[in-house]
Short mmCIF file of C-alpha atoms and ligand atoms in Angstrom, two decimals:
data_model
loop_
_atom_site.label_atom_id
_atom_site.label_comp_id
_atom_site.label_asym_id
_atom_site.label_seq_id
_atom_site.Cartn_x
_atom_site.Cartn_y
_atom_site.Cartn_z
CA UNK A 1 5.88 -23.69 11.43
CA UNK A 2 3.57 -24.72 8.64
CA UNK A 3 0.53 -22.60 8.94
CA UNK A 4 -2.84 -22.57 7.06
CA UNK A 5 -4.43 -19.18 6.76
CA UNK A 6 -8.16 -18.80 6.00
CA UNK A 7 -9.71 -15.46 5.10
CA UNK A 8 -11.92 -13.44 2.77
CA UNK A 9 -9.56 -12.85 -0.09
CA UNK A 10 -10.97 -9.77 -1.80
CA UNK A 11 -12.87 -7.41 0.50
CA UNK A 12 -12.33 -5.90 3.90
CA UNK A 13 -9.66 -5.23 6.46
CA UNK A 14 -9.67 -8.84 7.77
CA UNK A 15 -8.45 -10.16 4.40
CA UNK A 16 -5.75 -7.39 4.25
CA UNK A 17 -4.52 -8.28 7.75
CA UNK A 18 -4.49 -12.02 7.05
CA UNK A 19 -2.62 -11.63 3.80
CA UNK A 20 -0.03 -9.15 5.19
CA UNK A 21 0.43 -11.50 8.19
CA UNK A 22 1.05 -14.51 5.94
CA UNK A 23 3.58 -12.59 3.75
CA UNK A 24 5.41 -11.34 6.88
CA UNK A 25 5.49 -14.82 8.42
CA UNK A 26 6.80 -16.42 5.10
CA UNK A 27 9.63 -13.87 5.20
CA UNK A 28 10.54 -15.28 8.64
CA UNK A 29 10.80 -18.79 7.16
CA UNK A 30 7.35 -20.09 8.04
CA UNK A 31 5.54 -22.06 5.29
CA UNK A 32 2.19 -20.32 4.77
CA UNK A 33 -0.69 -21.95 2.91
CA UNK A 34 -3.58 -19.63 2.06
CA UNK A 35 -6.93 -21.46 1.74
CA UNK A 36 -9.37 -19.11 0.12
CA UNK A 37 -12.00 -19.02 -2.63
CA UNK A 38 -9.88 -16.86 -4.92
CA UNK A 39 -6.34 -15.39 -4.83
CA UNK A 40 -6.02 -12.83 -2.08
CA UNK A 41 -5.67 -9.37 -3.64
CA UNK A 42 -2.66 -8.44 -1.55
CA UNK A 43 -0.94 -11.80 -2.19
CA UNK A 44 1.29 -10.10 -4.89
CA UNK A 45 4.58 -11.55 -3.89
CA UNK A 46 6.39 -14.61 -4.98
CA UNK A 47 8.17 -16.36 -2.18
CA UNK A 48 9.15 -19.98 -1.84
CA UNK A 49 7.28 -20.16 1.50
CA UNK A 50 3.95 -19.04 0.14
CA UNK A 51 1.26 -21.40 -1.19
CA UNK A 52 -2.28 -20.91 -2.32
CA UNK A 53 -5.06 -23.44 -2.27
CA UNK A 54 -8.40 -22.48 -3.93
CA UNK A 55 -11.55 -23.65 -2.38
CA UNK A 56 -13.63 -25.39 -5.05
CA UNK A 57 -17.25 -24.44 -4.47
CA UNK A 58 -19.40 -26.83 -6.52
CA UNK A 59 -22.83 -25.72 -7.31
CA UNK A 60 -25.82 -27.84 -8.18
CA UNK A 61 -29.33 -26.84 -9.49
CA UNK A 62 -30.83 -28.05 -6.10
CA UNK A 63 -28.79 -25.53 -4.12
CA UNK A 64 -30.11 -22.02 -4.04
CA UNK A 65 -26.90 -21.16 -2.08
CA UNK A 66 -23.72 -23.15 -2.75
CA UNK A 67 -22.52 -24.73 0.62
CA UNK A 68 -19.29 -22.78 0.90
CA UNK A 69 -18.58 -23.79 4.46
CA UNK A 70 -18.58 -27.52 3.52
CA UNK A 71 -16.29 -26.93 0.58
CA UNK A 72 -13.97 -24.81 2.82
CA UNK A 73 -13.99 -27.54 5.54
CA UNK A 74 -13.14 -30.23 3.06
CA UNK A 75 -10.32 -28.15 1.58
CA UNK A 76 -8.87 -27.55 5.08
CA UNK A 77 -9.00 -31.28 5.84
CA UNK A 78 -6.99 -32.04 2.65
CA UNK A 79 -4.49 -29.20 2.99
CA UNK A 80 -3.78 -29.96 6.69
CA UNK A 81 -3.35 -33.67 5.91
CA UNK A 82 -1.28 -33.50 2.75
CA UNK A 83 0.81 -30.36 3.65
CA UNK A 84 1.22 -31.63 7.18
CA UNK A 85 0.25 -28.33 8.77
CA UNK A 86 1.01 -27.47 12.36
CA UNK A 87 -1.80 -24.87 12.79
CA UNK A 88 -4.77 -23.33 11.21
CA UNK A 89 -5.35 -19.60 11.58
CA UNK A 90 -8.79 -18.40 10.50
CA UNK A 91 -9.67 -14.76 10.11
CA UNK A 92 -13.31 -13.52 10.66
CA UNK A 93 -15.36 -15.96 12.67
CA UNK A 94 -18.13 -16.42 10.05
CA UNK A 95 -18.09 -18.99 8.66
CA UNK A 96 -14.41 -19.70 9.00
CA UNK A 97 -14.30 -20.67 12.74
CA UNK A 98 -17.11 -23.22 12.41
CA UNK A 99 -15.75 -24.63 9.24
CA UNK A 100 -12.40 -25.09 10.96
CA UNK A 101 -14.12 -26.84 13.81
CA UNK A 102 -15.70 -29.22 11.42
CA UNK A 103 -12.37 -29.85 9.63
CA UNK A 104 -10.75 -30.47 13.03
CA UNK A 105 -13.32 -33.05 14.06
CA UNK A 106 -13.02 -34.88 10.65
CA UNK A 107 -9.15 -34.90 11.04
CA UNK A 108 -9.46 -36.18 14.58
CA UNK A 109 -11.25 -39.20 13.39
CA UNK A 110 -8.26 -39.80 11.11
CA UNK A 111 -5.74 -39.49 13.89
CA UNK A 112 -4.66 -35.95 12.94
CA UNK A 113 -4.76 -33.32 15.55
CA UNK A 114 -4.74 -29.64 14.29
CA UNK A 115 -4.95 -26.65 16.67
CA UNK A 116 -7.11 -23.77 15.35
CA UNK A 117 -6.56 -20.11 16.13
CA UNK A 118 -9.49 -17.65 15.32
CA UNK A 119 -8.98 -13.96 14.95
CA UNK A 120 -12.00 -11.78 15.50
CA UNK A 121 -11.92 -8.73 13.28
CA UNK A 122 -14.99 -6.69 14.03
CA UNK A 123 -18.36 -7.05 12.25
CA UNK A 124 -18.12 -10.79 12.78
CA UNK A 125 -18.75 -9.81 16.50
CA UNK A 126 -20.33 -6.25 16.57
CA UNK A 127 -22.79 -6.64 13.67
CA UNK A 128 -23.31 -9.87 11.79
CA UNK A 129 -22.11 -12.34 14.50
CA UNK A 130 -24.44 -11.21 17.26
CA UNK A 131 -27.45 -11.50 14.97
CA UNK A 132 -29.69 -14.35 16.30
CA UNK A 133 -29.29 -16.09 12.90
CA UNK A 134 -25.51 -16.69 13.56
CA UNK A 135 -24.97 -16.18 17.24
CA UNK A 136 -25.24 -19.81 18.48
CA UNK A 137 -22.73 -21.00 15.97
CA UNK A 138 -20.32 -18.07 16.56
CA UNK A 139 -20.39 -18.53 20.32
CA UNK A 140 -19.77 -22.36 19.92
CA UNK A 141 -16.92 -21.99 17.47
CA UNK A 142 -15.15 -19.32 19.44
CA UNK A 143 -15.45 -21.51 22.56
CA UNK A 144 -14.06 -24.55 20.59
CA UNK A 145 -11.02 -22.72 19.05
CA UNK A 146 -7.72 -23.58 20.61
CA UNK A 147 -6.69 -19.93 20.56
CA UNK A 148 -8.68 -16.70 20.01
CA UNK A 149 -7.37 -13.22 19.26
CA UNK A 150 -9.10 -9.87 18.88
CA UNK A 151 -7.76 -6.89 17.22
CA UNK A 152 -8.50 -4.42 20.11
CA UNK A 153 -9.37 -4.30 23.74
CA UNK A 154 -12.79 -2.95 22.79
CA UNK A 155 -13.49 -5.91 20.55
CA UNK A 156 -12.46 -8.32 23.31
CA UNK A 157 -14.88 -6.57 25.64
CA UNK A 158 -17.68 -6.59 23.03
CA UNK A 159 -17.15 -10.30 22.47
CA UNK A 160 -17.66 -11.07 26.25
CA UNK A 161 -20.59 -8.70 26.24
CA UNK A 162 -22.51 -10.11 23.26
CA UNK A 163 -21.50 -13.88 23.51
CA UNK A 164 -21.37 -16.54 26.26
CA UNK A 165 -17.69 -16.98 25.76
CA UNK A 166 -15.73 -18.61 28.62
CA UNK A 167 -12.18 -18.62 27.33
CA UNK A 168 -9.17 -16.29 27.14
CA UNK A 169 -9.09 -13.89 24.30
CA UNK A 170 -5.62 -12.44 23.49
CA UNK A 171 -5.52 -8.86 22.05
CA UNK A 172 -3.19 -8.51 19.12
CA UNK A 173 -3.68 -5.26 17.29
CA UNK A 174 -3.53 -4.59 13.54
CA UNK A 175 -0.16 -3.75 12.16
CA UNK A 176 1.54 -1.78 9.38
CA UNK A 177 4.46 -2.14 7.07
CA UNK A 178 6.24 1.26 7.34
CA UNK A 179 8.44 0.39 4.38
CA UNK A 180 5.34 0.58 2.19
CA UNK A 181 3.17 3.14 4.05
CA UNK A 182 5.35 6.19 4.34
CA UNK A 183 4.91 9.78 3.16
CA UNK A 184 6.09 10.08 -0.41
CA UNK A 185 7.13 13.41 -2.10
CA UNK A 186 4.14 14.03 -4.39
CA UNK A 187 4.24 17.88 -4.51
CA UNK A 188 3.35 18.04 -8.24
CA UNK A 189 0.27 15.89 -7.62
CA UNK A 190 -0.74 17.95 -4.57
CA UNK A 191 -0.51 21.18 -6.63
CA UNK A 192 -2.76 19.61 -9.31
CA UNK A 193 -5.43 18.68 -6.75
CA UNK A 194 -5.02 21.78 -4.55
CA UNK A 195 -3.80 24.58 -7.03
CA UNK A 196 -4.40 27.36 -4.57
CA UNK A 197 -2.84 25.77 -1.51
CA UNK A 198 -6.11 24.35 -0.16
CA UNK A 199 -5.85 21.79 2.69
CA UNK A 200 -6.64 18.30 1.61
CA UNK A 201 -9.03 15.92 3.53
CA UNK A 202 -9.17 12.21 2.68
CA UNK A 203 -11.53 9.37 3.59
CA UNK A 204 -11.00 5.70 2.48
CA UNK A 205 -13.51 2.87 3.21
CA UNK A 206 -15.75 0.34 1.65
CA UNK A 207 -18.69 2.71 1.67
CA UNK A 208 -20.86 0.65 3.88
CA UNK A 209 -23.42 2.23 6.32
CA UNK A 210 -21.26 1.64 9.43
CA UNK A 211 -18.58 3.97 7.92
CA UNK A 212 -20.99 7.02 8.06
CA UNK A 213 -19.58 8.58 4.92
CA UNK A 214 -22.36 11.18 5.08
CA UNK A 215 -20.62 12.66 8.19
CA UNK A 216 -17.44 13.05 6.05
CA UNK A 217 -19.44 15.15 3.53
CA UNK A 218 -21.15 17.13 6.30
CA UNK A 219 -17.88 18.00 8.11
CA UNK A 220 -16.37 18.89 4.87
CA UNK A 221 -19.19 21.17 3.92
CA UNK A 222 -18.89 23.05 7.20
CA UNK A 223 -15.11 23.27 7.15
CA UNK A 224 -15.21 24.51 3.49
CA UNK A 225 -17.33 27.46 4.68
CA UNK A 226 -14.33 28.61 6.85
CA UNK A 227 -11.09 27.65 5.00
CA UNK A 228 -10.34 26.53 1.47
CA UNK A 229 -10.32 22.69 1.32
CA UNK A 230 -10.58 19.72 -1.04
CA UNK A 231 -11.89 16.23 -0.37
CA UNK A 232 -10.74 12.90 -1.87
CA UNK A 233 -12.88 9.89 -1.35
CA UNK A 234 -11.20 6.48 -1.98
CA UNK A 235 -13.04 3.14 -2.20
CA UNK A 236 -16.38 1.87 -3.34
CA UNK A 237 -19.36 0.23 -1.87
CA UNK A 238 -23.19 0.26 -1.36
CA UNK A 239 -23.37 3.96 -0.14
CA UNK A 240 -21.38 5.49 -2.93
CA UNK A 241 -24.34 6.57 -5.18
CA UNK A 242 -26.06 8.07 -2.24
CA UNK A 243 -22.86 9.96 -1.34
CA UNK A 244 -22.47 11.33 -4.91
CA UNK A 245 -26.00 12.62 -4.64
CA UNK A 246 -25.44 14.17 -1.27
CA UNK A 247 -22.39 15.90 -2.61
CA UNK A 248 -24.51 17.46 -5.40
CA UNK A 249 -27.20 18.38 -2.87
CA UNK A 250 -24.66 20.20 -0.80
CA UNK A 251 -23.21 21.91 -3.86
CA UNK A 252 -19.68 20.80 -3.01
CA UNK A 253 -18.90 18.67 -5.98
CA UNK A 254 -16.35 20.97 -7.49
CA UNK A 255 -14.13 20.41 -4.43
CA UNK A 256 -14.81 16.70 -3.98
CA UNK A 257 -13.46 13.70 -6.03
CA UNK A 258 -14.63 10.09 -5.85
CA UNK A 259 -11.56 8.03 -6.79
CA UNK A 260 -13.04 4.53 -6.49
CA UNK A 261 -10.95 1.61 -5.49
CA UNK A 262 -7.14 2.26 -5.50
CA UNK A 263 -4.25 -0.19 -5.00
CA UNK A 264 -1.65 2.40 -4.11
CA UNK A 265 -3.72 4.19 -1.47
CA UNK A 266 -0.42 5.41 0.15
CA UNK A 267 0.10 7.68 -2.79
CA UNK A 268 -3.12 9.50 -2.03
CA UNK A 269 -2.48 9.47 1.71
CA UNK A 270 0.89 11.15 1.06
CA UNK A 271 -1.00 14.33 -0.04
CA UNK A 272 -3.40 14.46 2.78
CA UNK A 273 -3.58 16.94 5.68
CA UNK A 274 -6.36 15.17 7.56
CA UNK A 275 -7.94 11.69 7.48
CA UNK A 276 -11.63 11.28 8.42
CA UNK A 277 -13.05 8.13 10.03
CA UNK A 278 -16.44 8.93 11.52
CA UNK A 279 -17.52 5.23 11.69
CA UNK A 280 -20.43 3.97 13.78
CA UNK A 281 -18.57 0.75 14.44
CA UNK A 282 -14.86 0.11 14.00
CA UNK A 283 -12.96 -2.44 15.91
CA UNK A 284 -9.54 -1.14 15.23
CA UNK A 285 -9.41 1.15 12.14
CA UNK A 286 -6.71 -0.12 9.93
CA UNK A 287 -7.36 2.62 7.31
CA UNK A 288 -6.54 5.29 9.96
CA UNK A 289 -3.33 3.44 10.84
CA UNK A 290 -2.40 3.54 7.13
CA UNK A 291 -3.00 7.30 7.14
CA UNK A 292 -1.03 7.86 10.30
CA UNK A 293 1.95 5.98 8.91
CA UNK A 294 1.89 8.54 5.99
CA UNK A 295 1.96 11.35 8.61
CA UNK A 296 -1.77 12.22 8.46
CA UNK A 297 -3.58 13.24 11.60
CA UNK A 298 -6.93 11.46 12.10
CA UNK A 299 -10.31 13.08 12.93
CA UNK A 300 -12.42 10.04 14.09
CA UNK A 301 -15.45 8.92 16.06
CA UNK A 302 -15.02 7.24 19.45
CA UNK A 303 -16.51 4.06 18.01
CA UNK A 304 -15.08 0.63 19.15
CA UNK A 305 -11.27 0.37 19.26
CA UNK A 306 -10.53 3.61 17.45
CA UNK A 307 -9.56 5.53 20.63
CA UNK A 308 -6.86 2.83 21.28
CA UNK A 309 -5.23 3.99 18.13
CA UNK A 310 -6.10 7.60 17.61
CA UNK A 311 -4.96 9.46 20.71
CA UNK A 312 -7.34 12.37 21.43
CA UNK A 313 -5.62 15.69 21.12
CA UNK A 314 -2.31 14.06 20.14
CA UNK A 315 -2.61 12.19 16.85
CA UNK A 316 -5.91 13.87 15.95
CA UNK A 317 -9.23 14.10 17.78
CA UNK A 318 -11.88 11.61 18.78
CA UNK A 319 -15.53 12.79 18.85
CA UNK A 320 -18.91 11.17 19.58
CA UNK A 321 -20.43 9.29 16.75
CA UNK A 322 -22.49 11.66 14.55
CA UNK A 323 -21.40 14.88 16.34
CA UNK A 324 -20.47 16.77 13.13
CA UNK A 325 -20.43 20.14 14.96
CA UNK A 326 -17.57 19.06 17.26
CA UNK A 327 -15.87 17.23 14.38
CA UNK A 328 -15.82 20.42 12.34
CA UNK A 329 -14.39 22.45 15.25
CA UNK A 330 -11.68 19.78 15.72
CA UNK A 331 -10.94 19.54 12.06
CA UNK A 332 -10.33 23.30 11.92
CA UNK A 333 -8.13 23.09 15.02
CA UNK A 334 -5.89 20.34 13.45
CA UNK A 335 -5.73 22.10 10.08
CA UNK A 336 -4.42 25.34 11.48
CA UNK A 337 -0.88 26.08 10.29
CA UNK A 338 0.24 26.38 13.93
CA UNK A 339 -1.02 22.92 14.94
CA UNK A 340 -0.77 20.82 11.82
CA UNK A 341 2.99 19.94 11.97
CA UNK A 342 2.71 18.67 15.54
CA UNK A 343 -0.33 16.42 14.81
CA UNK A 344 1.51 15.05 11.70
CA UNK A 345 4.58 14.19 13.65
CA UNK A 346 2.55 12.58 16.48
CA UNK A 347 0.55 10.57 13.97
CA UNK A 348 3.76 9.01 12.57
CA UNK A 349 5.23 8.36 16.07
CA UNK A 350 1.97 6.58 17.08
CA UNK A 351 1.94 4.48 13.80
CA UNK A 352 5.42 3.20 14.73
CA UNK A 353 3.95 1.37 17.73
CA UNK A 354 2.17 -0.86 15.32
CA UNK A 355 5.05 -1.63 12.97
CA UNK A 356 4.87 -5.24 11.70
CA UNK A 357 8.22 -5.95 13.36
CA UNK A 358 6.58 -5.32 16.72
CA UNK A 359 3.26 -7.18 16.16
CA UNK A 360 4.53 -10.26 14.26
CA UNK A 361 6.35 -11.78 17.33
CA UNK A 362 3.13 -11.57 19.20
CA UNK A 363 1.47 -13.78 16.70
CA UNK A 364 4.41 -16.18 16.60
CA UNK A 365 4.50 -16.42 20.39
CA UNK A 366 0.66 -17.06 20.51
CA UNK A 367 0.91 -19.80 17.80
CA UNK A 368 3.72 -21.52 19.82
CA UNK A 369 1.66 -21.27 23.05
CA UNK A 370 -1.49 -22.65 21.33
CA UNK A 371 0.32 -25.59 19.82
CA UNK A 372 2.03 -26.42 23.17
CA UNK A 373 -1.37 -26.25 25.03
CA UNK A 374 -2.96 -28.46 22.39
CA UNK A 375 -0.21 -31.07 22.84
CA UNK A 376 -0.76 -30.94 26.66
CA UNK A 377 -4.59 -31.25 26.12
CA UNK A 378 -4.02 -34.34 24.03
CA UNK A 379 -1.73 -35.98 26.56
CA UNK A 380 -4.45 -35.62 29.34
O1 GMT B 401 -15.15 -2.93 7.74
C1 GMT B 401 -14.20 -3.33 7.15
O2 GMT B 401 -13.33 -2.62 6.71
C2 GMT B 401 -14.00 -4.78 6.96
C3 GMT B 401 -13.78 -5.49 8.32
C4 GMT B 401 -13.50 -6.92 8.11
O3 GMT B 401 -13.53 -7.59 9.06
O4 GMT B 401 -13.11 -7.34 6.96
O5 GMT B 401 -12.80 -4.82 9.00
C5 GMT B 401 -12.66 -5.00 10.29
O6 GMT B 401 -11.31 -5.57 10.45
C6 GMT B 401 -10.24 -4.68 10.28
C7 GMT B 401 -8.87 -5.49 10.41
O7 GMT B 401 -8.85 -6.08 11.68
C8 GMT B 401 -10.35 -3.51 11.28
O8 GMT B 401 -9.21 -2.65 11.10
C9 GMT B 401 -11.65 -2.74 11.09
O9 GMT B 401 -11.70 -1.77 12.08
C10 GMT B 401 -12.82 -3.72 11.15
N1 GMT B 401 -14.00 -2.94 10.63
C11 GMT B 401 -15.09 -2.80 11.61
O10 GMT B 401 -14.99 -3.14 12.68
C12 GMT B 401 -16.22 -2.09 10.97
#
């Protein structure tokens, strides 16, 4: 198939999933056309089946905000027409689903019929999308998509709860490339970070409020009173300064390192004994899946779709959002020498359920079904 993929190229899990999906599909022989405002950060592979079309956002002194959605819709129209695409797959509803609807209508006037698949990723539904300033457009564009997928059962449920959506939503979870995300032997690095055999806790995120990084620091402070531990924080975002101050206030800085954004996150995960994800909202938790693939148990909140991935008492523990007391008890339980090997083994076994080889066929089958239904619709 010839597929156009639209996503946010630089930040967030939705862009990572979209780019990895496009790369995997291209290896299966599909022709994949990325339509984004800059080169997706994970599009690091040369392949004859991969193409990149940059959205040209023209500004003008009259515009306080450049009309990105219009530039995107225009680009979609041209790419669909000139590359003869079979399907458009847009990731993150805002504003990609409504821009795709507009492109579809323009193309229809020209006798070109393009089915649109929208994948809902999380905050496009649970946070930004349900805000009254976007809700009517999000509802409309979900209902007008030819196919809709959500990355967890919980996100599907939340979509029906918050929006007047009257159509089927297929759940297709996030996936992982186990060739890339696997535990690497990094003993020398581990000894440098944990010279006295301390246990290593890791958190990776974009340091937004919904990630509750302060709970990571609170749990770490409490665990550190009981056993020797170190903490690595990977990523960057609006809450980072505040977290650095909190770390000083807790007097834990000598055992905490802020590493900033890292490309090879799997190298850090390969050292970890426990991954922390205390998020307030999390539709799936791709970062936790990456940790599990590197044999790292997960201590998480029970937000959104996380419990569908992190099996309570098996691959780690799932606690109420903000319950740092229970999180601390659970962290100590996982980190005990007696329990840790079992949790690590279970984490890897669970990650295998989400291997790209298992999830990719679900997308391919969904595309096929969507195209067939669109043809039937047209014939009516
Ligand atoms: O919060 C992020 O990390 C970014 C956000 C996005 O949409 O770009 O990620 C969401 O999509 C990921 C991929 O489907 C999911 O694994 C994350 O759980 C989800 N984040 C939230 O729901 C907060």
